GROMACS .gro file of C-alpha atoms in nm:
model
  246
    1UNK     CA    1  -0.968  -2.121  -2.403
    2UNK     CA    2  -0.613  -2.086  -2.508
    3UNK     CA    3  -0.336  -1.957  -2.256
    4UNK     CA    4  -0.065  -1.791  -2.416
    5UNK     CA    5   0.134  -1.786  -2.060
    6UNK     CA    6   0.135  -2.015  -1.774
    7UNK     CA    7   0.236  -1.837  -1.444
    8UNK     CA    8   0.333  -2.030  -1.114
    9UNK     CA    9   0.248  -1.865  -0.783
   10UNK     CA   10   0.427  -2.006  -0.503
   11UNK     CA   11   0.265  -1.963  -0.148
   12UNK     CA   12   0.599  -1.951   0.125
   13UNK     CA   13   0.350  -2.172   0.374
   14UNK     CA   14   0.275  -2.542   0.405
   15UNK     CA   15  -0.105  -2.493   0.367
   16UNK     CA   16  -0.357  -2.269   0.232
   17UNK     CA   17  -0.462  -1.953   0.485
   18UNK     CA   18  -0.821  -1.905   0.352
   19UNK     CA   19  -1.020  -2.036   0.065
   20UNK     CA   20  -0.999  -1.730  -0.162
   21UNK     CA   21  -0.569  -1.792  -0.223
   22UNK     CA   22  -0.589  -2.064  -0.483
   23UNK     CA   23  -0.821  -1.840  -0.709
   24UNK     CA   24  -0.775  -1.493  -0.661
   25UNK     CA   25  -0.456  -1.457  -0.915
   26UNK     CA   26  -0.631  -1.587  -1.172
   27UNK     CA   27  -0.931  -1.330  -1.076
   28UNK     CA   28  -0.671  -1.079  -1.185
   29UNK     CA   29  -0.481  -1.224  -1.434
   30UNK     CA   30  -0.542  -1.155  -1.826
   31UNK     CA   31  -0.782  -1.388  -2.005
   32UNK     CA   32  -0.491  -1.557  -2.182
   33UNK     CA   33  -0.281  -1.642  -1.863
   34UNK     CA   34  -0.287  -1.978  -1.647
   35UNK     CA   35  -0.229  -1.944  -1.277
   36UNK     CA   36  -0.133  -2.231  -1.085
   37UNK     CA   37  -0.123  -2.174  -0.711
   38UNK     CA   38   0.135  -2.423  -0.501
   39UNK     CA   39   0.269  -2.444  -0.155
   40UNK     CA   40   0.591  -2.556   0.003
   41UNK     CA   41   0.650  -2.862   0.139
   42UNK     CA   42   0.803  -2.793   0.434
   43UNK     CA   43   0.821  -2.473   0.627
   44UNK     CA   44   0.590  -2.260   0.857
   45UNK     CA   45   0.205  -2.190   0.862
   46UNK     CA   46   0.232  -1.816   0.820
   47UNK     CA   47   0.507  -1.590   0.736
   48UNK     CA   48   0.544  -1.290   0.957
   49UNK     CA   49   0.914  -1.247   1.048
   50UNK     CA   50   1.260  -1.270   0.956
   51UNK     CA   51   1.274  -1.611   1.117
   52UNK     CA   52   1.002  -1.735   0.890
   53UNK     CA   53   1.165  -1.559   0.598
   54UNK     CA   54   1.497  -1.797   0.619
   55UNK     CA   55   1.273  -2.108   0.686
   56UNK     CA   56   1.083  -2.062   0.385
   57UNK     CA   57   1.326  -1.919   0.152
   58UNK     CA   58   1.517  -2.260  -0.003
   59UNK     CA   59   1.181  -2.428  -0.042
   60UNK     CA   60   1.054  -2.118  -0.231
   61UNK     CA   61   1.371  -2.103  -0.453
   62UNK     CA   62   1.307  -2.514  -0.482
   63UNK     CA   63   0.932  -2.455  -0.621
   64UNK     CA   64   1.061  -2.175  -0.874
   65UNK     CA   65   1.339  -2.391  -1.029
   66UNK     CA   66   1.048  -2.700  -1.067
   67UNK     CA   67   0.838  -2.435  -1.235
   68UNK     CA   68   1.083  -2.315  -1.460
   69UNK     CA   69   1.152  -2.688  -1.568
   70UNK     CA   70   0.767  -2.761  -1.579
   71UNK     CA   71   0.725  -2.490  -1.834
   72UNK     CA   72   0.586  -2.191  -1.663
   73UNK     CA   73   0.643  -1.837  -1.813
   74UNK     CA   74   0.696  -1.645  -1.466
   75UNK     CA   75   0.693  -1.693  -1.102
   76UNK     CA   76   0.517  -1.467  -0.813
   77UNK     CA   77   0.619  -1.529  -0.481
   78UNK     CA   78   0.267  -1.501  -0.293
   79UNK     CA   79   0.405  -1.318   0.020
   80UNK     CA   80   0.449  -0.934   0.108
   81UNK     CA   81   0.778  -1.050   0.289
   82UNK     CA   82   0.912  -1.144  -0.037
   83UNK     CA   83   1.114  -1.486   0.115
   84UNK     CA   84   1.334  -1.660  -0.147
   85UNK     CA   85   1.282  -1.391  -0.422
   86UNK     CA   86   1.662  -1.290  -0.473
   87UNK     CA   87   1.754  -1.644  -0.462
   88UNK     CA   88   1.481  -1.754  -0.708
   89UNK     CA   89   1.620  -1.507  -0.935
   90UNK     CA   90   1.959  -1.627  -0.946
   91UNK     CA   91   1.828  -1.966  -0.996
   92UNK     CA   92   1.582  -1.911  -1.262
   93UNK     CA   93   1.573  -1.794  -1.613
   94UNK     CA   94   1.213  -1.695  -1.622
   95UNK     CA   95   1.099  -1.371  -1.448
   96UNK     CA   96   1.049  -1.391  -1.080
   97UNK     CA   97   0.838  -1.107  -0.887
   98UNK     CA   98   0.720  -1.083  -0.491
   99UNK     CA   99   0.419  -0.904  -0.431
  100UNK     CA  100   0.598  -0.686  -0.157
  101UNK     CA  101   0.854  -0.512  -0.407
  102UNK     CA  102   0.594  -0.497  -0.684
  103UNK     CA  103   0.360  -0.331  -0.474
  104UNK     CA  104   0.642  -0.091  -0.343
  105UNK     CA  105   0.741   0.000  -0.711
  106UNK     CA  106   0.372   0.052  -0.787
  107UNK     CA  107   0.315   0.287  -0.511
  108UNK     CA  108   0.608   0.514  -0.617
  109UNK     CA  109   0.422   0.573  -0.966
  110UNK     CA  110   0.132   0.680  -0.774
  111UNK     CA  111   0.235   0.954  -0.555
  112UNK     CA  112   0.526   1.119  -0.383
  113UNK     CA  113   0.500   0.892  -0.046
  114UNK     CA  114   0.357   0.589   0.072
  115UNK     CA  115   0.241   0.396   0.375
  116UNK     CA  116   0.227   0.010   0.418
  117UNK     CA  117  -0.074  -0.143   0.621
  118UNK     CA  118   0.111  -0.421   0.756
  119UNK     CA  119  -0.055  -0.752   0.960
  120UNK     CA  120   0.079  -0.744   1.280
  121UNK     CA  121  -0.026  -0.887   1.640
  122UNK     CA  122  -0.010  -0.545   1.758
  123UNK     CA  123  -0.103  -0.140   1.694
  124UNK     CA  124   0.208   0.032   1.590
  125UNK     CA  125   0.308   0.326   1.401
  126UNK     CA  126   0.687   0.321   1.259
  127UNK     CA  127   0.808   0.610   1.025
  128UNK     CA  128   1.175   0.530   1.054
  129UNK     CA  129   1.268   0.347   0.710
  130UNK     CA  130   1.260  -0.008   0.774
  131UNK     CA  131   1.594  -0.238   0.681
  132UNK     CA  132   1.372  -0.320   0.336
  133UNK     CA  133   1.288   0.016   0.269
  134UNK     CA  134   1.648   0.116   0.276
  135UNK     CA  135   1.733  -0.195   0.065
  136UNK     CA  136   1.489  -0.074  -0.241
  137UNK     CA  137   1.671   0.299  -0.165
  138UNK     CA  138   1.296   0.445  -0.153
  139UNK     CA  139   1.360   0.577   0.209
  140UNK     CA  140   1.295   0.931   0.088
  141UNK     CA  141   0.944   0.820  -0.032
  142UNK     CA  142   0.854   0.604   0.281
  143UNK     CA  143   0.593   0.804   0.521
  144UNK     CA  144   0.540   0.529   0.777
  145UNK     CA  145   0.437   0.162   0.850
  146UNK     CA  146   0.117   0.095   1.026
  147UNK     CA  147   0.044  -0.235   1.206
  148UNK     CA  148  -0.307  -0.298   1.182
  149UNK     CA  149  -0.344  -0.497   1.550
  150UNK     CA  150  -0.439  -0.815   1.318
  151UNK     CA  151  -0.176  -1.115   1.251
  152UNK     CA  152  -0.181  -1.298   0.991
  153UNK     CA  153  -0.363  -1.615   1.099
  154UNK     CA  154  -0.645  -1.393   1.213
  155UNK     CA  155  -0.720  -1.267   0.874
  156UNK     CA  156  -1.004  -1.528   0.751
  157UNK     CA  157  -1.147  -1.482   1.084
  158UNK     CA  158  -1.210  -1.108   1.124
  159UNK     CA  159  -1.500  -0.920   0.977
  160UNK     CA  160  -1.422  -0.569   1.004
  161UNK     CA  161  -1.088  -0.608   0.795
  162UNK     CA  162  -1.187  -0.307   0.583
  163UNK     CA  163  -1.325  -0.093   0.856
  164UNK     CA  164  -0.968  -0.147   1.049
  165UNK     CA  165  -0.768  -0.098   0.756
  166UNK     CA  166  -0.961   0.210   0.652
  167UNK     CA  167  -0.945   0.366   0.981
  168UNK     CA  168  -0.556   0.327   1.001
  169UNK     CA  169  -0.531   0.442   0.634
  170UNK     CA  170  -0.717   0.766   0.731
  171UNK     CA  171  -0.433   0.829   0.989
  172UNK     CA  172  -0.182   0.760   0.778
  173UNK     CA  173  -0.305   1.000   0.523
  174UNK     CA  174  -0.350   1.267   0.798
  175UNK     CA  175  -0.093   1.223   1.047
  176UNK     CA  176   0.203   1.070   0.822
  177UNK     CA  177   0.127   1.256   0.496
  178UNK     CA  178   0.097   0.947   0.284
  179UNK     CA  179  -0.023   0.988  -0.083
  180UNK     CA  180  -0.044   0.614  -0.106
  181UNK     CA  181  -0.114   0.274   0.069
  182UNK     CA  182   0.001  -0.033   0.025
  183UNK     CA  183  -0.178  -0.345   0.190
  184UNK     CA  184   0.114  -0.527   0.353
  185UNK     CA  185  -0.001  -0.885   0.341
  186UNK     CA  186  -0.123  -1.076   0.011
  187UNK     CA  187  -0.409  -1.245   0.253
  188UNK     CA  188  -0.546  -0.913   0.211
  189UNK     CA  189  -0.604  -0.913  -0.146
  190UNK     CA  190  -0.949  -0.792  -0.322
  191UNK     CA  191  -0.992  -0.534  -0.012
  192UNK     CA  192  -0.801  -0.217  -0.196
  193UNK     CA  193  -1.083  -0.090  -0.387
  194UNK     CA  194  -1.304  -0.113  -0.081
  195UNK     CA  195  -1.083   0.102   0.123
  196UNK     CA  196  -0.960   0.309  -0.137
  197UNK     CA  197  -1.309   0.481  -0.191
  198UNK     CA  198  -1.319   0.573   0.179
  199UNK     CA  199  -0.962   0.708   0.241
  200UNK     CA  200  -0.998   0.881  -0.107
  201UNK     CA  201  -0.604   0.826  -0.202
  202UNK     CA  202  -0.461   0.528  -0.445
  203UNK     CA  203  -0.444   0.171  -0.242
  204UNK     CA  204  -0.227  -0.072  -0.393
  205UNK     CA  205  -0.354  -0.429  -0.407
  206UNK     CA  206  -0.013  -0.648  -0.385
  207UNK     CA  207  -0.179  -0.968  -0.568
  208UNK     CA  208  -0.259  -0.673  -0.857
  209UNK     CA  209   0.032  -0.517  -0.844
  210UNK     CA  210   0.238  -0.862  -0.858
  211UNK     CA  211   0.064  -0.967  -1.150
  212UNK     CA  212   0.056  -0.661  -1.334
  213UNK     CA  213   0.437  -0.672  -1.299
  214UNK     CA  214   0.510  -1.016  -1.370
  215UNK     CA  215   0.254  -0.989  -1.687
  216UNK     CA  216   0.461  -0.695  -1.819
  217UNK     CA  217   0.783  -0.862  -1.768
  218UNK     CA  218   0.675  -1.158  -1.981
  219UNK     CA  219   0.495  -1.013  -2.255
  220UNK     CA  220   0.775  -0.777  -2.310
  221UNK     CA  221   1.060  -1.037  -2.285
  222UNK     CA  222   1.218  -0.854  -2.005
  223UNK     CA  223   1.487  -1.093  -1.814
  224UNK     CA  224   1.674  -1.009  -1.491
  225UNK     CA  225   2.012  -0.891  -1.505
  226UNK     CA  226   2.294  -1.163  -1.466
  227UNK     CA  227   2.508  -0.875  -1.350
  228UNK     CA  228   2.257  -0.860  -1.046
  229UNK     CA  229   2.137  -1.205  -1.022
  230UNK     CA  230   2.460  -1.423  -1.116
  231UNK     CA  231   2.382  -1.784  -1.195
  232UNK     CA  232   2.456  -1.996  -0.873
  233UNK     CA  233   2.790  -2.186  -0.906
  234UNK     CA  234   2.788  -2.548  -0.972
  235UNK     CA  235   2.869  -2.712  -0.617
  236UNK     CA  236   2.722  -2.954  -0.404
  237UNK     CA  237   2.403  -2.806  -0.168
  238UNK     CA  238   2.238  -3.017   0.088
  239UNK     CA  239   1.891  -2.910   0.187
  240UNK     CA  240   1.659  -3.146   0.306
  241UNK     CA  241   1.296  -3.163   0.159
  242UNK     CA  242   1.423  -2.985  -0.146
  243UNK     CA  243   1.416  -3.159  -0.508
  244UNK     CA  244   1.617  -2.911  -0.724
  245UNK     CA  245   1.879  -2.741  -0.503
  246UNK     CA  246   2.197  -2.853  -0.581
   0.00000   0.00000   0.00000
């Protein structure tokens, strides 16, 4: 098969979380797109906090710059938190999308309000817009974030994920008035349709959302605005373990 475009999927973790991770983006890609899944050399095992985001970000940027030098047409940050997303957009001339931002943007086109079903160590409901929602300017469309009581590292070992997500999704629809649900972790990729059949509202898969958005940007030759994402100034930068940050 002749591939027209090459996409680099950057996981901001040091090793695979589950076997499906390296293949699921290719499963969702159009047949003429080739995906390569890479991991950062330094950082964390899972990204779940601001602390993890900050540690992972420079290594994501470094991998994005390497991807551009290696001839890739675009980059996906394989994490709902999107660590390093904005820095990578500044550093690269190819489009870079994050799974979290892509999912929220897709949800806005599917209904008036959305709820994020988030991996977390505890069960919780937050109806006040988070800093991230405020930053995107979509707080008027935000219904809630619901923690499902399953942290990221337990995803591969939880056989009842669909049932847990479905239960929280139904609560979000009934109690929070959510029109659309978003799976708030790329480790939940592939589960959206099973949940959607039971909750009866659209469920956004972050893997599908990021692949779809990046494909659109590449195919129609959209670039990030340099008024927003200014090219970094040429100066000395020292970051241990990176190859292209300078």
